[in-house]
Tab-separated table of C-alpha atoms and ligand atoms in Angstrom:
chain	number	residue	atom	x	y	z
A	962	MET	CA	0.000	0.000	0.000
A	963	VAL	CA	1.319	3.433	-0.914
A	964	LYS	CA	1.352	5.605	2.196
A	965	PHE	CA	2.378	8.923	0.706
A	966	PRO	CA	0.948	11.197	-1.953
A	967	ARG	CA	2.752	11.769	-5.181
A	968	PHE	CA	5.659	14.210	-4.980
A	969	GLU	CA	4.514	17.460	-6.492
A	970	ALA	CA	6.560	18.781	-9.385
A	971	ARG	CA	7.478	21.977	-7.539
A	972	TYR	CA	10.889	22.168	-9.164
A	973	PRO	CA	10.233	21.963	-12.880
A	974	SER	CA	13.725	22.971	-14.008
A	975	PRO	CA	17.132	21.653	-12.960
A	976	MET	CA	18.540	23.611	-10.078
A	977	ARG	CA	21.560	23.816	-7.865
A	978	ILE	CA	20.351	24.743	-4.414
A	979	VAL	CA	22.904	26.336	-2.095
A	980	ARG	CA	22.727	27.340	1.543
A	981	PHE	CA	25.101	30.101	2.428
A	982	SER	CA	26.217	32.634	4.942
A	983	PRO	CA	26.174	36.148	3.582
A	984	ALA	CA	28.811	37.102	6.130
A	985	LEU	CA	31.323	37.805	3.393
A	986	ALA	CA	28.868	39.622	1.169
A	987	ASP	CA	28.927	43.355	0.663
A	988	PRO	CA	27.177	44.784	3.742
A	989	VAL	CA	25.249	47.227	1.575
A	990	LEU	CA	23.242	44.253	0.339
A	991	ASP	CA	21.808	44.171	3.849
A	992	LEU	CA	21.089	40.459	3.762
A	993	GLY	CA	21.281	39.962	7.508
A	994	LYS	CA	23.292	37.277	9.243
A	995	ASP	CA	21.100	34.165	9.160
A	996	PRO	CA	21.969	31.500	6.585
A	997	LEU	CA	20.056	31.909	3.347
A	998	PHE	CA	19.122	29.597	0.505
A	999	GLY	CA	19.586	30.361	-3.134
A	1000	VAL	CA	19.765	28.992	-6.648
A	1001	LEU	CA	23.286	28.924	-8.022
A	1002	GLY	CA	23.767	30.344	-11.483
A	1003	ASP	CA	26.921	31.233	-13.334
A	1004	GLY	CA	29.062	32.715	-10.556
A	1005	SER	CA	26.105	34.205	-8.738
A	1006	ILE	CA	23.313	33.149	-6.409
A	1007	ALA	CA	19.668	34.124	-6.804
A	1008	VAL	CA	18.484	34.407	-3.205
A	1009	ILE	CA	15.188	32.649	-2.389
A	1010	THR	CA	12.803	33.018	0.535
A	1011	GLY	CA	12.802	30.421	3.299
A	1012	ASP	CA	13.854	26.806	2.921
A	1013	PRO	CA	13.134	25.219	-0.478
A	1014	LEU	CA	12.456	21.856	1.172
A	1015	TYR	CA	9.382	23.316	2.819
A	1016	SER	CA	8.385	26.406	0.911
A	1017	GLY	CA	9.413	25.788	-2.691
A	1018	VAL	CA	11.586	28.191	-4.635
A	1019	LYS	CA	10.510	31.835	-4.479
A	1020	PRO	CA	13.172	34.318	-5.634
A	1021	THR	CA	13.564	37.479	-3.574
A	1022	GLY	CA	15.034	39.358	-6.509
A	1023	GLN	CA	18.405	39.704	-4.768
A	1024	VAL	CA	21.490	38.320	-6.484
A	1025	VAL	CA	24.806	37.773	-4.652
A	1026	PRO	CA	28.163	36.975	-6.241
A	1027	LEU	CA	29.225	33.434	-5.288
A	1028	ALA	CA	32.722	34.716	-4.480
A	1029	GLN	CA	31.314	36.920	-1.727
A	1030	VAL	CA	29.608	34.258	0.375
A	1031	ARG	CA	30.576	31.209	2.375
A	1032	LEU	CA	28.764	28.054	1.264
A	1033	LEU	CA	27.325	25.953	4.121
A	1034	ALA	CA	26.070	22.366	4.146
A	1035	PRO	CA	23.217	22.624	1.614
A	1036	VAL	CA	20.849	20.816	3.968
A	1037	LEU	CA	20.630	20.426	7.723
A	1038	PRO	CA	19.136	16.954	8.133
A	1039	ARG	CA	15.843	17.312	9.989
A	1040	SER	CA	16.304	14.165	12.026
A	1041	LYS	CA	19.053	11.871	10.757
A	1042	VAL	CA	21.733	10.862	8.315
A	1043	VAL	CA	21.176	7.233	7.365
A	1044	CYS	CA	24.261	5.454	6.063
A	1045	ILE	CA	24.697	2.270	4.044
A	1046	GLY	CA	27.712	0.115	4.897
A	1047	LYS	CA	29.610	-2.127	2.465
A	1048	ASN	CA	27.658	-1.142	-0.647
A	1049	TYR	CA	30.572	-1.588	-3.072
A	1050	ALA	CA	31.942	-5.131	-3.464
A	1051	ASP	CA	35.599	-4.031	-3.575
A	1052	HIS	CA	35.181	-2.070	-0.355
A	1053	ALA	CA	33.480	-5.008	1.420
A	1054	LYS	CA	36.501	-7.083	0.407
A	1055	GLU	CA	39.072	-4.560	1.674
A	1056	MET	CA	37.214	-4.500	5.011
A	1057	GLY	CA	37.805	-8.245	5.213
A	1058	GLY	CA	34.211	-9.290	4.682
A	1059	GLU	CA	31.733	-10.601	2.189
A	1060	VAL	CA	29.045	-8.545	0.538
A	1061	PRO	CA	26.222	-8.523	3.116
A	1062	GLU	CA	22.988	-10.372	2.273
A	1063	GLU	CA	20.920	-7.319	3.160
A	1064	PRO	CA	22.030	-3.664	3.270
A	1065	ILE	CA	23.757	-2.726	6.528
A	1066	ILE	CA	22.436	0.571	7.851
A	1067	PHE	CA	23.617	2.878	10.608
A	1068	LEU	CA	23.044	6.494	11.614
A	1069	LYS	CA	25.145	9.593	11.967
A	1070	PRO	CA	23.692	12.336	14.174
A	1071	ASN	CA	22.681	15.535	12.384
A	1072	THR	CA	25.151	17.337	14.664
A	1073	SER	CA	27.982	15.685	12.688
A	1074	VAL	CA	27.137	17.704	9.556
A	1075	ILE	CA	29.507	20.415	8.299
A	1076	GLY	CA	29.732	22.208	4.980
A	1077	PRO	CA	32.260	22.723	2.192
A	1078	ASP	CA	35.665	23.962	3.356
A	1079	ASP	CA	34.787	23.447	7.026
A	1080	THR	CA	37.392	21.688	9.140
A	1081	ILE	CA	37.081	18.031	10.162
A	1082	ALA	CA	38.074	18.023	13.842
A	1083	TRP	CA	40.330	15.090	14.724
A	1084	PRO	CA	39.073	13.813	18.089
A	1085	ALA	CA	41.551	13.142	20.900
A	1086	MET	CA	39.985	9.685	21.408
A	1087	SER	CA	41.140	8.423	18.008
A	1088	ASP	CA	44.488	7.779	16.349
A	1089	ARG	CA	43.100	7.095	12.885
A	1090	VAL	CA	40.519	9.186	11.055
A	1091	ASP	CA	39.519	7.970	7.572
A	1092	PHE	CA	37.744	9.521	4.590
A	1093	GLU	CA	34.857	7.732	2.838
A	1094	GLY	CA	33.606	9.528	-0.269
A	1095	GLU	CA	29.913	8.849	-0.935
A	1096	LEU	CA	26.884	9.889	-2.989
A	1097	ALA	CA	24.309	11.565	-0.707
A	1098	ILE	CA	20.542	11.459	-1.293
A	1099	VAL	CA	18.480	14.367	0.075
A	1100	ILE	CA	14.934	13.327	0.925
A	1101	GLY	CA	12.169	15.714	-0.178
A	1102	ARG	CA	9.094	14.452	1.643
A	1103	ILE	CA	7.890	12.408	4.565
A	1104	CYS	CA	7.728	8.799	3.477
A	1105	LYS	CA	7.490	5.196	4.710
A	1106	ASP	CA	7.395	1.850	2.892
A	1107	VAL	CA	8.352	3.363	-0.460
A	1108	PRO	CA	8.167	0.882	-3.360
A	1109	LYS	CA	11.291	0.840	-5.536
A	1110	GLU	CA	9.415	2.208	-8.516
A	1111	ARG	CA	8.327	5.245	-6.471
A	1112	ALA	CA	11.715	5.973	-4.898
A	1113	HIS	CA	12.474	8.941	-7.131
A	1114	ASP	CA	9.205	10.588	-6.029
A	1115	VAL	CA	10.601	11.134	-2.515
A	1116	ILE	CA	14.023	12.489	-3.524
A	1117	PHE	CA	14.631	16.239	-3.440
A	1118	GLY	CA	18.070	15.937	-5.003
A	1119	TYR	CA	21.627	14.752	-4.530
A	1120	THR	CA	24.818	16.078	-3.048
A	1121	ILE	CA	28.219	14.726	-2.014
A	1122	GLY	CA	29.088	13.330	1.422
A	1123	ASN	CA	32.152	12.198	3.312
A	1124	ASP	CA	31.390	9.497	5.906
A	1125	VAL	CA	34.365	10.368	8.119
A	1126	THR	CA	35.216	7.439	10.379
A	1127	ALA	CA	37.468	6.940	13.409
A	1128	ARG	CA	38.621	3.546	12.123
A	1129	ASP	CA	40.309	2.437	15.338
A	1130	LEU	CA	37.176	3.138	17.376
A	1131	GLN	CA	34.984	1.397	14.802
A	1132	LYS	CA	37.007	-1.789	15.288
A	1133	LYS	CA	37.236	-1.392	19.057
A	1134	ASP	CA	33.544	-0.699	19.707
A	1135	GLY	CA	32.002	-3.311	17.406
A	1136	GLN	CA	29.160	-0.891	16.662
A	1137	TRP	CA	29.726	2.391	14.992
A	1138	THR	CA	27.967	5.209	16.799
A	1139	ARG	CA	31.092	6.711	18.342
A	1140	ALA	CA	33.375	6.082	15.358
A	1141	LYS	CA	30.978	7.713	12.892
A	1142	GLY	CA	29.229	10.230	15.102
A	1143	PHE	CA	31.744	12.869	16.163
A	1144	ASP	CA	30.921	16.492	15.443
A	1145	THR	CA	32.261	17.441	11.976
A	1146	PHE	CA	32.291	13.798	10.746
A	1147	CYS	CA	29.680	14.367	8.014
A	1148	PRO	CA	30.793	16.946	5.446
A	1149	LEU	CA	28.004	17.589	2.885
A	1150	GLY	CA	27.942	19.778	-0.211
A	1151	PRO	CA	28.685	21.843	-2.107
A	1152	TRP	CA	25.059	22.111	-3.315
A	1153	ILE	CA	21.987	20.000	-4.049
A	1154	GLU	CA	21.376	19.059	-7.687
A	1155	THR	CA	17.640	18.619	-8.104
A	1156	ASP	CA	17.696	16.709	-11.391
A	1157	PHE	CA	20.761	14.488	-10.990
A	1158	ILE	CA	20.118	10.859	-11.920
A	1159	PRO	CA	22.711	8.348	-10.657
A	1160	ARG	CA	23.914	6.227	-13.537
A	1161	ASP	CA	27.540	5.497	-14.354
A	1162	GLN	CA	29.073	8.728	-13.040
A	1163	LYS	CA	32.580	8.616	-11.638
A	1164	ILE	CA	33.148	9.109	-7.902
A	1165	THR	CA	36.649	10.094	-6.840
A	1166	THR	CA	38.322	10.914	-3.542
A	1167	THR	CA	41.668	12.670	-3.452
A	1168	LEU	CA	43.890	13.235	-0.434
A	1169	ASN	CA	46.302	16.145	-0.783
A	1170	GLY	CA	45.743	15.868	-4.534
A	1171	GLU	CA	46.463	12.133	-4.784
A	1172	VAL	CA	43.637	9.880	-6.021
A	1173	LYS	CA	42.652	7.373	-3.328
A	1174	GLN	CA	39.174	6.233	-4.390
A	1175	SER	CA	37.933	5.954	-7.956
A	1176	ALA	CA	34.777	4.070	-8.905
A	1177	ARG	CA	31.470	4.382	-10.728
A	1178	LEU	CA	28.103	4.894	-9.076
A	1179	SER	CA	26.943	1.889	-11.113
A	1180	ASP	CA	29.298	-0.240	-8.975
A	1181	MET	CA	26.909	0.065	-6.026
A	1182	ILE	CA	25.464	-3.269	-4.899
A	1183	ASN	CA	22.173	-1.714	-3.784
A	1184	ASN	CA	21.102	1.124	-6.058
A	1185	VAL	CA	19.176	4.194	-4.929
A	1186	PRO	CA	15.656	2.688	-5.304
A	1187	ASP	CA	16.827	-0.462	-3.447
A	1188	ILE	CA	18.196	1.696	-0.629
A	1189	ILE	CA	15.119	3.888	-0.232
A	1190	HIS	CA	12.836	0.861	-0.327
A	1191	PHE	CA	14.946	-0.907	2.309
A	1192	VAL	CA	15.456	2.032	4.671
A	1193	THR	CA	11.804	3.095	4.615
A	1194	GLN	CA	10.713	-0.383	5.629
A	1195	VAL	CA	12.597	0.371	8.848
A	1196	MET	CA	12.051	4.055	9.528
A	1197	THR	CA	10.070	7.040	8.357
A	1198	LEU	CA	12.150	9.536	6.421
A	1199	LEU	CA	11.516	13.266	6.768
A	1200	PRO	CA	12.184	16.121	4.346
A	1201	GLY	CA	15.841	17.042	4.697
A	1202	ASP	CA	16.961	13.635	5.912
A	1203	VAL	CA	20.072	12.442	4.109
A	1204	ILE	CA	21.142	8.957	3.029
A	1205	LEU	CA	24.820	8.240	2.415
A	1206	THR	CA	24.981	5.388	-0.065
A	1207	GLY	CA	28.282	3.718	0.856
A	1208	THR	CA	31.900	4.152	-0.141
A	1209	PRO	CA	34.017	2.434	-2.813
A	1210	ALA	CA	37.353	0.713	-2.182
A	1211	GLY	CA	40.429	2.754	-1.327
A	1212	ILE	CA	39.550	4.062	2.114
A	1213	GLY	CA	42.428	5.228	4.239
A	1214	PRO	CA	43.616	7.568	6.953
A	1215	MET	CA	43.911	11.319	6.698
A	1216	PRO	CA	47.012	12.937	8.183
A	1217	GLU	CA	46.901	16.135	10.175
A	1218	ARG	CA	46.094	19.201	8.071
A	1219	ALA	CA	45.248	17.018	5.051
A	1220	SER	CA	42.946	18.323	2.356
A	1221	VAL	CA	40.353	15.775	1.234
A	1222	THR	CA	38.173	16.218	-1.855
A	1223	VAL	CA	35.271	14.015	-2.893
A	1224	SER	CA	34.013	14.626	-6.424
A	1225	ILE	CA	31.151	13.106	-8.389
A	1226	GLU	CA	30.599	13.820	-12.074
A	1227	GLY	CA	27.638	16.149	-12.372
A	1228	LEU	CA	27.612	17.074	-8.680
A	1229	GLY	CA	30.839	19.003	-8.233
A	1230	GLU	CA	33.488	18.760	-5.525
A	1231	LEU	CA	33.424	18.738	-1.745
A	1232	THR	CA	36.687	19.748	-0.061
A	1233	ASN	CA	37.497	19.772	3.649
A	1234	LYS	CA	40.626	20.104	5.705
A	1235	VAL	CA	41.580	17.991	8.714
A	1236	SER	CA	42.630	19.641	11.953
A	1237	ILE	CA	45.683	18.660	13.961
A	1238	HIS	CA	45.216	15.598	16.193
A	1239	GLY	CA	42.915	16.767	19.018
B	2433	MG	MG1	30.497	4.878	4.696
């Protein structure tokens, strides 16, 4: 039984939705200090009213140069970041395991989310902090028990995520809440693409410019409809919830002050720096 109405076509054209702080903008624009949402154009942002997840896209008429703002995580998950573990066969193998029979899911708290260029804070408790580049789904409406063929009706868009992991604590604890849940351990961004369709796009993670992960989204074991169908049999998803879809092979530690970039064809690049060991 379908338990949600059809997703309204509120966003008829492809859009890149950004959330930003106008702190760097020219003060004469008088935009105030609260984060704003906008639609990214060619080097500029058309400011919109409110949050597009709830109120659609209504331009205010103001336009801000991209170079004069600081981009923030494009979404603050309303309740949770759901993550899929071992969703690429080569990564399951490098972790010393088989491909799981069913998707493995876990949560990151929404307090772990940071935006592009924010610093990943290396916690004192850990001696090894790893990157995991991943495709991130942004949910557009409340939903439960979504059939695979309706999965795209509940998606607002896609962005890039980094499922930062304290690998030593993950092994030590046996379950992953601490290892995956530190503040700053979920970089998201740089924007949400509303009409992205995952196919065979390349996903790449570089560490200080060196390629560490390189795969295709088509290498996922469970694709996006599989994931949404599975997760929503367990829990209700809310607008603004995020699903990280798993990482390819090549995971590894990040040294102090490293720069890590996750890029996905069609979605852009997400870069963050690592702090010194806390
Ligand atoms: Mg992961």
